[in-house]
Coordinates of C-alpha atoms (C1' of nucleotides) in Angstrom, one line a residue:
Chain Q
M82 CA -1.2 -15.6 -7.0
T83 CA -1.7 -16.3 -4.0
D84 CA 0.7 -16.9 -1.1
V85 CA -0.3 -19.9 0.6
R86 CA 2.3 -22.4 0.8
V87 CA 1.9 -25.8 2.6
R88 CA 4.7 -29.2 3.2
F89 CA 4.0 -32.7 3.4
A90 CA 5.9 -33.6 5.4
P91 CA 6.5 -37.5 5.5
S92 CA 8.7 -39.4 7.6
P93 CA 11.1 -42.3 5.6
T94 CA 10.4 -45.0 7.9
G95 CA 8.7 -47.0 4.4
S96 CA 7.6 -47.0 1.4
L97 CA 4.8 -44.2 1.2
H98 CA 1.6 -45.1 2.5
V99 CA -1.6 -44.4 0.9
G100 CA -2.4 -43.0 3.6
S101 CA 0.0 -40.8 3.0
A102 CA -0.1 -39.9 -0.1
R103 CA -3.9 -39.0 -0.2
T104 CA -2.2 -36.5 2.2
A105 CA 0.5 -35.5 -0.2
L106 CA -2.5 -35.8 -2.9
Y107 CA -5.1 -32.6 -0.9
N108 CA -2.1 -30.9 -0.4
F109 CA -1.0 -30.9 -3.6
L110 CA -4.6 -30.1 -4.8
Y111 CA -5.0 -28.0 -2.6
A112 CA -1.9 -25.1 -3.3
R113 CA -2.6 -25.7 -7.0
H114 CA -6.6 -24.9 -6.7
V115 CA -5.3 -21.6 -5.0
G116 CA -1.8 -21.0 -6.8
G117 CA 0.1 -21.5 -3.7
A118 CA 3.1 -23.8 -3.5
M119 CA 4.2 -27.6 -1.8
V120 CA 6.7 -28.4 0.4
L121 CA 8.0 -31.7 -0.4
R122 CA 10.2 -31.9 3.8
I123 CA 11.3 -34.9 5.4
E124 CA 11.2 -35.9 8.6
D125 CA 14.1 -38.0 9.6
T126 CA 14.7 -36.7 13.5
D127 CA 14.2 -40.3 13.6
L128 CA 17.9 -41.7 12.6
K129 CA 16.9 -45.2 14.3
R130 CA 13.9 -45.5 11.6
S131 CA 14.8 -43.0 9.2
K132 CA 17.0 -44.6 5.5
S133 CA 18.0 -42.5 3.4
A134 CA 17.2 -45.2 1.3
H135 CA 12.9 -44.3 2.6
D136 CA 13.6 -41.0 1.0
T137 CA 14.1 -41.4 -2.7
S138 CA 11.4 -44.4 -2.6
I139 CA 8.9 -41.9 -1.5
I140 CA 10.2 -39.2 -4.0
N141 CA 10.0 -41.7 -6.4
D142 CA 5.9 -42.7 -5.4
L143 CA 4.8 -38.7 -5.2
A144 CA 6.5 -38.9 -8.8
W145 CA 4.3 -41.4 -10.3
L146 CA 1.4 -39.8 -8.5
G147 CA 2.1 -36.9 -10.2
L148 CA 2.8 -34.7 -7.3
R149 CA 6.0 -32.6 -7.4
A150 CA 6.9 -30.2 -4.5
D151 CA 8.2 -27.0 -5.6
E152 CA 10.4 -27.3 -2.4
G153 CA 12.4 -30.0 -1.6
P154 CA 15.5 -31.6 -0.9
D155 CA 15.4 -33.4 -4.1
V156 CA 15.0 -29.8 -6.0
G157 CA 16.2 -27.4 -3.6
G158 CA 14.1 -24.4 -3.1
P159 CA 14.8 -20.9 -0.5
H160 CA 14.1 -21.9 2.6
G161 CA 15.4 -25.5 2.8
P162 CA 17.4 -27.7 3.8
Y163 CA 14.6 -29.6 3.5
R164 CA 15.7 -32.8 6.5
Q165 CA 15.0 -32.4 9.4
S166 CA 18.2 -33.9 10.0
E167 CA 20.0 -31.0 8.8
R168 CA 18.2 -28.2 10.4
A169 CA 20.0 -29.4 13.7
H170 CA 21.3 -25.6 14.7
L171 CA 18.3 -24.3 13.7
Y172 CA 16.7 -26.5 15.8
E173 CA 19.1 -25.1 18.9
A174 CA 18.3 -20.9 18.1
A175 CA 15.1 -21.5 18.7
V176 CA 15.4 -23.7 22.3
Q177 CA 17.7 -21.3 23.4
Q178 CA 15.2 -18.5 22.7
L179 CA 12.8 -19.7 24.4
L180 CA 14.8 -20.9 27.3
A181 CA 16.0 -17.3 27.2
T182 CA 13.1 -15.8 27.9
G183 CA 11.8 -18.7 29.9
W184 CA 9.2 -20.2 28.0
A185 CA 11.4 -23.5 28.2
Y186 CA 14.2 -25.1 31.2
P187 CA 15.6 -28.0 31.9
C188 CA 14.2 -31.0 33.7
F189 CA 16.8 -33.6 35.0
C190 CA 14.4 -35.9 36.3
P191 CA 15.1 -39.8 35.5
Q192 CA 12.7 -41.8 32.6
E193 CA 12.2 -44.7 34.9
L194 CA 10.4 -42.3 37.1
L195 CA 9.1 -40.3 34.7
E196 CA 7.4 -43.3 33.7
E197 CA 6.6 -44.9 36.9
R198 CA 4.8 -41.5 38.0
K199 CA 3.0 -41.6 34.6
E200 CA 1.9 -45.0 35.6
Q201 CA 0.7 -44.0 39.3
Q202 CA -1.7 -41.8 37.6
L203 CA -2.8 -44.4 34.8
A204 CA -4.4 -46.1 37.6
A205 CA -5.4 -43.7 39.6
A206 CA -7.8 -43.3 36.1
R207 CA -6.4 -39.6 35.6
M208 CA -4.2 -38.3 32.3
P209 CA -0.4 -38.7 32.1
K210 CA 1.6 -36.0 32.4
Y211 CA 4.1 -34.4 33.7
D212 CA 4.2 -33.2 37.0
R213 CA 6.2 -29.7 37.0
T214 CA 9.3 -31.2 39.3
C215 CA 12.4 -29.3 37.6
C216 CA 9.8 -25.8 36.6
G217 CA 10.9 -24.9 40.1
L218 CA 14.5 -25.1 39.3
S219 CA 16.8 -21.5 40.5
P220 CA 19.2 -20.2 38.0
T221 CA 21.4 -21.6 40.9
E222 CA 20.6 -25.1 41.1
V223 CA 20.1 -25.5 37.6
D224 CA 23.5 -24.7 37.2
G225 CA 24.9 -26.6 40.0
R226 CA 23.7 -29.8 38.7
F227 CA 24.4 -29.1 35.2
A228 CA 28.3 -28.9 36.9
A229 CA 28.5 -31.9 39.1
G230 CA 27.0 -33.5 35.0
E231 CA 23.7 -34.0 35.0
E232 CA 22.1 -34.0 32.0
A233 CA 18.8 -32.8 31.4
A234 CA 16.2 -32.7 28.7
I235 CA 14.6 -29.9 28.1
R236 CA 11.4 -29.4 28.1
F237 CA 8.7 -27.0 27.1
R238 CA 6.5 -24.8 30.0
V239 CA 2.7 -25.5 28.5
P240 CA 1.0 -21.9 29.2
D241 CA -2.7 -22.2 31.0
G242 CA -5.4 -21.6 29.2
D243 CA -7.5 -22.9 26.4
V244 CA -6.5 -23.4 22.8
T245 CA -8.8 -23.2 19.9
F246 CA -8.4 -22.9 16.8
A247 CA -10.2 -23.1 13.3
D248 CA -9.2 -26.7 11.8
I249 CA -10.5 -25.9 7.6
I250 CA -12.8 -28.7 7.9
H251 CA -13.3 -29.6 11.2
G252 CA -14.8 -25.8 12.6
P253 CA -13.4 -24.6 15.8
I254 CA -11.9 -27.1 17.9
T255 CA -10.2 -26.0 21.9
F256 CA -7.9 -27.8 23.9
S257 CA -7.8 -27.3 27.6
S258 CA -3.9 -26.5 28.2
D259 CA -4.9 -28.4 32.1
V260 CA -4.5 -31.3 30.0
I261 CA -1.7 -31.3 28.2
G262 CA 1.7 -31.1 30.5
D263 CA 5.2 -29.9 29.6
F264 CA 6.3 -31.8 26.9
I265 CA 10.0 -32.7 26.0
I266 CA 11.7 -30.4 23.5
K267 CA 14.8 -31.0 23.8
R268 CA 16.1 -35.2 24.6
T269 CA 18.7 -35.5 26.6
D270 CA 20.0 -37.4 23.9
G271 CA 20.6 -34.0 22.4
G272 CA 17.6 -34.8 19.6
Y273 CA 14.8 -32.6 19.1
S274 CA 10.8 -33.9 19.5
Y275 CA 8.5 -34.0 16.5
N276 CA 6.3 -31.5 18.1
F277 CA 9.2 -28.8 18.4
A278 CA 11.0 -29.4 15.0
V279 CA 7.9 -28.8 13.0
V280 CA 6.9 -25.8 14.4
V281 CA 10.2 -24.7 13.6
D282 CA 10.9 -26.0 10.6
D283 CA 6.7 -24.4 9.3
A284 CA 7.9 -21.4 11.0
G285 CA 11.5 -21.5 9.2
M286 CA 9.7 -22.5 5.7
E287 CA 6.3 -19.5 5.8
I288 CA 3.9 -23.0 6.0
T289 CA 0.6 -21.1 6.1
D290 CA -1.7 -24.3 5.9
V291 CA -0.4 -27.7 7.6
I292 CA -3.1 -29.8 5.5
R293 CA -2.9 -33.4 7.4
G294 CA -3.7 -36.4 9.2
E295 CA -6.4 -36.4 11.9
D296 CA -4.5 -37.9 14.5
H297 CA -2.2 -34.3 14.6
I298 CA -5.2 -33.0 15.9
T299 CA -4.2 -33.5 19.7
N300 CA -0.7 -32.0 18.0
T301 CA -1.8 -28.9 17.5
A302 CA -2.6 -27.6 20.5
R303 CA 1.9 -27.9 21.0
Q304 CA 2.4 -26.5 18.6
M305 CA 0.7 -23.6 18.0
M306 CA 1.9 -22.4 22.1
L307 CA 4.7 -23.1 20.0
F308 CA 4.4 -20.3 17.6
A309 CA 3.0 -18.1 20.4
A310 CA 6.1 -18.4 22.7
L311 CA 8.4 -18.4 19.5
G312 CA 6.4 -14.9 18.8
K313 CA 5.5 -16.5 15.2
P314 CA 2.3 -16.1 13.4
A315 CA 0.9 -19.8 14.1
P316 CA -0.3 -21.1 10.1
R317 CA -4.5 -23.1 9.3
Y318 CA -4.7 -26.4 10.3
G319 CA -7.2 -29.2 8.8
H320 CA -6.7 -32.1 9.9
H321 CA -8.7 -34.2 7.3
S322 CA -10.2 -38.0 8.5
L323 CA -8.3 -41.1 7.7
I324 CA -8.2 -44.5 6.2
L325 CA -9.9 -47.8 7.4
A326 CA -9.5 -51.3 6.8
P327 CA -12.3 -52.8 5.8
D328 CA -12.8 -54.5 9.1
G329 CA -13.0 -50.8 10.0
S330 CA -9.3 -50.9 12.0
K331 CA -6.0 -49.8 10.9
L332 CA -5.5 -50.1 7.8
S333 CA -2.1 -52.1 8.0
K334 CA 0.3 -54.8 5.9
R335 CA -2.0 -57.3 7.2
H336 CA -4.9 -56.3 4.6
G337 CA -2.8 -56.6 1.6
A338 CA -1.1 -53.8 -0.4
T339 CA -1.2 -50.5 2.0
S340 CA 1.7 -48.8 -0.8
I341 CA 1.7 -46.5 -3.5
G342 CA 4.3 -49.1 -4.2
D343 CA 2.6 -52.3 -3.8
F344 CA -0.5 -51.4 -4.9
R345 CA 1.5 -49.7 -8.5
S346 CA 4.0 -53.2 -9.1
L347 CA 0.4 -54.8 -9.2
G348 CA -0.6 -53.1 -11.6
Y349 CA -2.7 -50.0 -10.7
L350 CA -2.2 -46.9 -12.5
S351 CA -1.7 -43.6 -10.8
A352 CA -4.1 -41.9 -12.1
A353 CA -6.5 -44.1 -11.5
M354 CA -4.8 -43.9 -7.8
V355 CA -5.4 -40.6 -7.5
N356 CA -8.5 -40.9 -8.9
Y357 CA -9.4 -42.5 -6.0
L358 CA -7.2 -41.2 -2.8
A359 CA -9.3 -38.1 -3.6
L360 CA -12.4 -39.8 -3.5
L361 CA -12.0 -41.5 -1.0
S362 CA -13.4 -38.2 1.3
W363 CA -13.4 -35.5 -1.4
H364 CA -16.6 -34.9 -3.2
P365 CA -17.0 -32.5 -6.0
S366 CA -20.0 -30.0 -5.8
D367 CA -21.9 -32.2 -9.0
E368 CA -22.4 -35.9 -9.2
R369 CA -19.1 -36.5 -11.7
E370 CA -16.7 -39.5 -10.7
K371 CA -13.6 -39.3 -13.1
F372 CA -11.0 -37.1 -12.6
D373 CA -7.4 -36.8 -13.6
L374 CA -5.0 -34.0 -11.8
E375 CA -6.0 -31.3 -13.6
E376 CA -9.5 -32.1 -13.2
L377 CA -9.1 -32.0 -9.3
V378 CA -6.8 -29.1 -9.3
Q379 CA -9.2 -27.0 -10.7
E380 CA -11.8 -28.9 -9.3
F381 CA -11.1 -29.5 -5.3
E382 CA -12.0 -27.8 -2.2
L383 CA -11.2 -28.6 1.2
G384 CA -14.7 -27.6 1.6
R385 CA -15.8 -29.9 0.2
V386 CA -13.7 -33.1 2.2
S387 CA -15.5 -34.9 4.4
K388 CA -14.8 -35.3 7.9
S389 CA -16.2 -38.7 8.4
P390 CA -13.1 -41.7 8.6
A391 CA -13.2 -43.7 4.9
I392 CA -13.1 -47.2 4.3
F393 CA -10.1 -48.8 1.3
D394 CA -12.5 -49.9 -0.6
I395 CA -10.7 -51.7 -3.5
H396 CA -13.3 -52.2 -5.1
K397 CA -13.9 -49.0 -6.6
L398 CA -10.7 -48.1 -6.8
N399 CA -10.1 -52.0 -9.7
W400 CA -13.6 -50.1 -11.6
L401 CA -11.1 -46.5 -12.0
N402 CA -8.2 -48.9 -13.0
G403 CA -10.6 -51.2 -15.3
L404 CA -12.1 -47.4 -16.5
Y405 CA -8.2 -45.8 -17.0
L406 CA -6.8 -49.3 -19.4
R407 CA -9.6 -49.3 -21.0
E408 CA -8.8 -46.2 -22.8
L409 CA -5.7 -46.2 -23.0
E410 CA -4.2 -46.9 -27.2
P411 CA -3.1 -50.2 -27.9
A412 CA 1.3 -49.5 -27.9
T413 CA 0.6 -48.2 -25.0
L414 CA -1.4 -50.7 -23.0
Y415 CA 1.4 -53.0 -24.0
A416 CA 4.7 -50.6 -23.0
A417 CA 2.6 -51.1 -19.7
I418 CA 2.2 -55.1 -19.1
E419 CA 4.9 -56.1 -20.5
P420 CA 6.8 -55.8 -17.4
Y421 CA 4.2 -59.0 -16.0
L422 CA 4.7 -60.7 -19.3
R423 CA 8.5 -60.5 -19.3
A424 CA 8.1 -61.8 -15.7
R425 CA 5.9 -64.3 -16.4
G426 CA 7.9 -65.7 -19.5
I427 CA 6.1 -64.9 -21.9
N428 CA 8.1 -62.8 -25.0
L429 CA 5.6 -61.8 -27.8
A430 CA 6.5 -60.7 -31.1
L431 CA 6.2 -57.3 -32.6
V432 CA 3.9 -57.5 -34.8
Q433 CA 1.7 -59.6 -32.0
R434 CA 2.0 -57.0 -29.2
E435 CA -0.3 -54.6 -30.1
V436 CA -3.2 -57.0 -31.4
V437 CA -2.8 -58.9 -28.4
A438 CA -3.2 -55.5 -25.7
E439 CA -6.0 -55.3 -27.9
A440 CA -7.6 -58.7 -27.1
V441 CA -6.9 -58.7 -23.7
Q442 CA -7.3 -54.6 -22.7
A443 CA -11.2 -55.8 -21.5
N444 CA -10.1 -58.4 -19.5
L445 CA -7.5 -56.8 -17.6
V446 CA -8.4 -54.9 -13.7
V447 CA -4.9 -54.5 -12.9
L448 CA -1.9 -55.5 -15.9
G449 CA -0.5 -57.8 -13.6
D450 CA -4.1 -60.1 -15.0
A451 CA -2.4 -59.5 -18.3
P452 CA -0.4 -63.1 -18.4
Q453 CA -2.8 -65.1 -17.2
Y454 CA -5.0 -63.4 -20.6
A455 CA -2.6 -63.5 -22.9
A456 CA -0.7 -66.9 -22.7
V457 CA -3.1 -68.6 -24.8
F458 CA -1.5 -66.3 -27.3
V459 CA 1.7 -68.7 -26.8
D460 CA 1.3 -71.0 -24.6
E461 CA 2.2 -74.8 -26.2
V462 CA -1.7 -75.8 -26.3
D463 CA -2.5 -79.7 -27.4
P464 CA -6.7 -79.1 -28.1
A465 CA -6.3 -83.3 -27.9
T466 CA -6.0 -83.1 -24.0
C467 CA -7.6 -80.5 -23.4
A468 CA -9.5 -79.2 -20.9
H469 CA -12.3 -79.0 -22.8
A470 CA -11.6 -81.5 -25.8
E471 CA -15.0 -82.8 -25.6
S472 CA -16.3 -79.5 -27.6
L473 CA -14.0 -80.8 -30.7
L474 CA -16.5 -83.4 -31.0
E475 CA -19.7 -80.9 -32.5
P476 CA -21.5 -82.0 -35.2
G477 CA -19.9 -81.4 -38.0
A478 CA -16.6 -80.0 -36.3
D479 CA -14.3 -82.1 -39.0
M480 CA -15.4 -81.1 -41.7
L481 CA -14.8 -77.7 -39.2
Y482 CA -11.4 -77.9 -39.5
Q483 CA -10.2 -79.7 -42.7
L484 CA -12.6 -76.2 -43.9
A485 CA -10.1 -73.8 -41.5
R486 CA -6.5 -75.5 -42.2
E487 CA -7.4 -74.8 -46.1
I488 CA -8.4 -71.6 -45.6
F489 CA -5.4 -70.5 -42.8
G490 CA -3.4 -72.5 -44.9
N491 CA -3.5 -69.5 -47.2
M492 CA -1.8 -66.8 -45.3
A493 CA 0.6 -65.7 -47.2
N494 CA 2.7 -64.2 -43.5
E495 CA 2.8 -65.7 -40.2
F496 CA 0.3 -62.7 -39.4
L497 CA -2.9 -60.8 -40.3
P498 CA -3.5 -57.4 -39.3
V499 CA -7.2 -57.1 -37.1
P500 CA -8.6 -56.1 -39.6
E501 CA -7.3 -59.0 -42.1
A502 CA -7.8 -62.0 -39.6
R503 CA -11.4 -60.1 -39.3
D504 CA -12.1 -60.7 -43.2
T505 CA -10.6 -64.4 -43.2
L506 CA -13.2 -65.9 -39.8
K507 CA -15.9 -64.2 -41.4
R508 CA -14.9 -66.4 -45.1
L509 CA -14.5 -69.0 -43.1
V510 CA -17.3 -68.2 -41.7
E511 CA -20.2 -68.2 -44.2
L512 CA -18.7 -70.9 -46.1
A513 CA -18.7 -72.8 -42.8
K514 CA -22.6 -71.7 -43.1
E515 CA -23.1 -72.9 -46.8
Q516 CA -22.2 -76.3 -45.6
G517 CA -25.1 -76.4 -42.8
L518 CA -23.4 -75.6 -39.7
K519 CA -25.0 -73.0 -37.6
G520 CA -22.8 -70.6 -35.7
K521 CA -22.4 -71.6 -32.2
A522 CA -22.0 -75.0 -34.2
V523 CA -18.7 -72.7 -35.4
Y524 CA -17.6 -70.6 -32.9
H525 CA -17.0 -73.0 -29.9
P526 CA -15.3 -75.6 -31.6
L527 CA -12.9 -73.4 -33.2
R528 CA -12.5 -71.4 -30.2
V529 CA -11.3 -74.5 -28.3
A530 CA -9.3 -75.8 -30.8
L531 CA -6.7 -73.0 -31.1
S532 CA -6.8 -72.0 -27.9
G533 CA -8.0 -74.7 -25.7
R534 CA -10.7 -73.8 -23.8
E535 CA -14.2 -72.6 -23.9
E536 CA -13.8 -68.5 -23.3
G537 CA -11.4 -65.9 -24.1
P538 CA -11.5 -62.8 -26.0
E539 CA -12.8 -62.5 -29.6
L540 CA -11.8 -65.5 -32.1
F541 CA -10.3 -63.2 -34.4
Y542 CA -8.2 -61.6 -32.0
L543 CA -7.0 -65.3 -31.8
V544 CA -6.4 -65.5 -35.4
A545 CA -4.8 -62.0 -35.8
G546 CA -2.2 -63.0 -32.5
L547 CA -1.8 -66.5 -32.7
G548 CA 0.3 -66.5 -36.5
K549 CA -0.7 -68.7 -39.4
S550 CA 1.6 -71.8 -37.6
R551 CA 0.1 -72.4 -34.7
I552 CA -2.4 -71.7 -35.7
L553 CA -2.5 -74.7 -38.1
A554 CA -0.5 -77.2 -35.5
R555 CA -4.2 -76.3 -33.1
L556 CA -6.4 -77.2 -36.8
K557 CA -3.8 -80.2 -37.3
A558 CA -4.4 -81.8 -33.4
A559 CA -8.1 -80.9 -33.1
A560 CA -8.7 -82.8 -36.2
E561 CA -6.2 -85.9 -35.2
F562 CA -8.8 -86.3 -31.8
V563 CA -12.0 -86.1 -33.9
D564 CA -10.4 -88.4 -36.4
R565 CA -9.4 -90.5 -33.6
R566 CA -12.8 -90.7 -31.8
T567 CA -15.3 -90.8 -34.7
G568 CA -13.0 -92.8 -36.6
P569 CA -13.1 -95.8 -39.0
E570 CA -13.2 -98.5 -36.2
P571 CA -16.4 -98.3 -34.7
K572 CA -16.1 -96.4 -31.0
A573 CA -15.8 -98.6 -27.9
L574 CA -18.4 -100.6 -27.4
V575 CA -18.6 -100.4 -23.2
Chain S
rG200 C1' -8.9 -44.0 32.7
rC201 C1' -9.2 -38.6 30.1
rC202 C1' -9.1 -35.5 25.8
rC203 C1' -10.5 -35.0 21.1
rC204 C1' -12.8 -36.7 16.5
rC205 C1' -16.5 -39.0 13.5
rA206 C1' -21.9 -41.0 12.8
rU207 C1' -26.9 -41.6 5.9
rC208 C1' -27.7 -48.0 1.1
rG209 C1' -22.9 -54.0 2.6
rU210 C1' -18.5 -49.2 0.6
rC211 C1' -16.8 -44.2 -0.9
rU212 C1' -20.5 -39.8 -0.3
rA213 C1' -24.6 -36.0 -2.0
rG214 C1' -27.5 -33.5 1.2
rU215 C1' -26.2 -26.7 5.0
rG216 C1' -35.0 -26.8 8.0
rG217 C1' -39.5 -28.0 3.7
rC218 C1' -37.3 -29.0 -3.4
rC219 C1' -36.6 -36.4 0.0
rU220 C1' -41.4 -40.5 -1.1
rA221 C1' -33.1 -39.4 1.0
rG222 C1' -29.5 -38.6 -4.8
rG223 C1' -25.4 -40.6 -7.2
rA224 C1' -21.2 -44.4 -7.8
rC225 C1' -18.5 -49.8 -6.2
rA226 C1' -19.8 -54.0 -4.6
rU227 C1' -24.3 -57.7 -5.6
rC228 C1' -28.6 -59.6 -8.4
rG229 C1' -31.1 -59.7 -13.0
rC230 C1' -32.4 -58.8 -17.9
rC231 C1' -29.9 -56.6 -22.4
rC232 C1' -26.0 -56.7 -26.0
rU233 C1' -22.1 -60.8 -27.4
rU234 C1' -23.0 -67.6 -31.3
rU235 C1' -17.6 -67.9 -25.6
rC236 C1' -15.6 -64.8 -20.7
rA237 C1' -15.0 -59.7 -19.7
rA238 C1' -16.2 -54.9 -21.7
rG239 C1' -20.7 -51.6 -22.4
rG240 C1' -26.3 -50.9 -21.8
rC241 C1' -30.3 -50.7 -18.5
rG242 C1' -32.8 -52.1 -14.3
rA243 C1' -33.4 -53.8 -9.0
rC244 C1' -31.6 -55.4 -3.7
rG245 C1' -30.5 -51.6 -0.3
rG246 C1' -29.4 -46.7 3.9
rC247 C1' -30.7 -41.4 7.5
rG248 C1' -27.6 -45.5 15.2
rG249 C1' -31.4 -45.2 19.7
rG250 C1' -33.4 -41.5 22.5
rG251 C1' -35.4 -37.1 24.2
rA252 C1' -35.4 -30.9 23.1
rU253 C1' -36.3 -26.9 19.3
rU254 C1' -39.6 -26.2 15.5
rC255 C1' -46.3 -25.5 12.2
rG256 C1' -42.1 -29.2 10.2
rA257 C1' -35.8 -32.0 11.0
rA258 C1' -30.7 -37.2 7.6
rU259 C1' -30.4 -31.8 8.4
rU260 C1' -29.8 -27.6 14.2
rC261 C1' -29.3 -28.3 20.9
rC262 C1' -28.9 -32.4 24.4
rC263 C1' -27.8 -37.2 26.2
rC264 C1' -26.6 -42.1 24.9
rU265 C1' -24.5 -45.6 21.9
rG266 C1' -20.7 -47.2 18.7
rG267 C1' -16.4 -46.4 16.0
rG268 C1' -11.1 -43.2 15.6
rG269 C1' -7.6 -40.7 16.9
rG270 C1' -5.0 -39.0 20.8
rC271 C1' -2.5 -39.0 26.0
rA272 C1' 5.9 -40.6 25.0
rC273 C1' 12.9 -38.4 26.0
rC274 C1' 7.7 -41.6 18.9
rA275 C1' 7.2 -39.5 14.3

RNA sequence: GCCCCCAUCGUCUAGUGGCCUAGGACAUCGCCCUUUCAAGGCGACGGCGGGGAUUCGAAUUCCCCUGGGGGCACCA
């Protein structure tokens, strides 16, 4: 056990993005690895963009990934509340403290003026920075303007000097405070700014380590100044790289799936997702690639997290997903693909389910692929009119279908268990071979007759999963097709 | 424009001055297995962005350039 406390602090502006998911994962792994705790904090300071529906979807996505926070809005804890929208009193107290200690001051500058000045600075090729117009206002002047009904925001007075911190991932990083203007901590509308709320919360929740994306790296300087002004110890910081799209740009909706929800509904398994996200910039000390959550907790170290940005490559995720998919027991696999089958109108008989699951297993990249492979077990198939009908005409096929109809006609039940299906098929093949047919002349026409396709699961799966009546019907259609084409009446001479 | 971060195969990465003729994985290609498709096995292709400096010796250290990313809000 250690006193390490980390937090994952998403703002509920949508469902969990893969980038945020990875941040959550790294926080979770880091905390668990050292026996610390993770808190979930919802940063809904911007009520306009926040929806409560989103925070439940984020909690669901985290749960799906297996990342349970030790404290949070759903599970409670001693440092709540865990939604920023419910913590206004704490922020206000901190604002009053900074005002009282001279670290903050009211600013009456109207927004339009601020923007104008910013544009001027930009035009003059300087870093935009508040010019401290209101910094030197006397108390009486301030009181006077408030009395006159003027509204003010509250700014933090940033101290001179450099701010340096030892980033856990990057090493030492230094900012000169003169690139940082006095920033707002409380808006005119009464809301509290992000950088400020975060500090009050991290302090209040006794966070020891902040693990977040590189996009926050410049916030760190401001936040550390705030900690110092508030008289609180700053946490350690670690900034991991961002996830980029294959073209090197920021990952966005136009690149396809980007949220955990997207991947989940496409049929990726959470185990694969977690494994992939971990590997995206972390690397174990050996060359293993496959890790479950527990193993990750065991092995994960921030020191082995890469500093460079990582491109999201669907291929590796696909590979991992296939790996996990192929490990599933037939019953589990069936349960996982069932919703996808149902959505495509594929309803399998109880006895078919595990057979079909097993039959399609090796072909799946994602669960959503299941219907296209399972369709052959339920679709109406007429071998005579399928695209590969010509393959039914293999020499000796008429005899083959005859043989097959006899053998399958003797099936005691509609469905045969896989081992028996395998035996029955073997018997058929042997008989056909006795009649002089080569293996290929058996398997190929038989496959087309049974499925109307030239590729698909092993034949014995077809025999087991199709059921007696479909098998017989398709064989009959195939036999009739052969008769029609090679029957007594001579082929058209054309 | 200014500030910060980053830079090894197409992609994720190993590598912390000699163990590197740069290792692994994904992708791609080939072969094998399979009388189908997959899956699986084996193999091939493929990389230290450029220039200086330090050193007996640099992928590894330093500087410059270039490239990429992030930030510069009364957004989070």
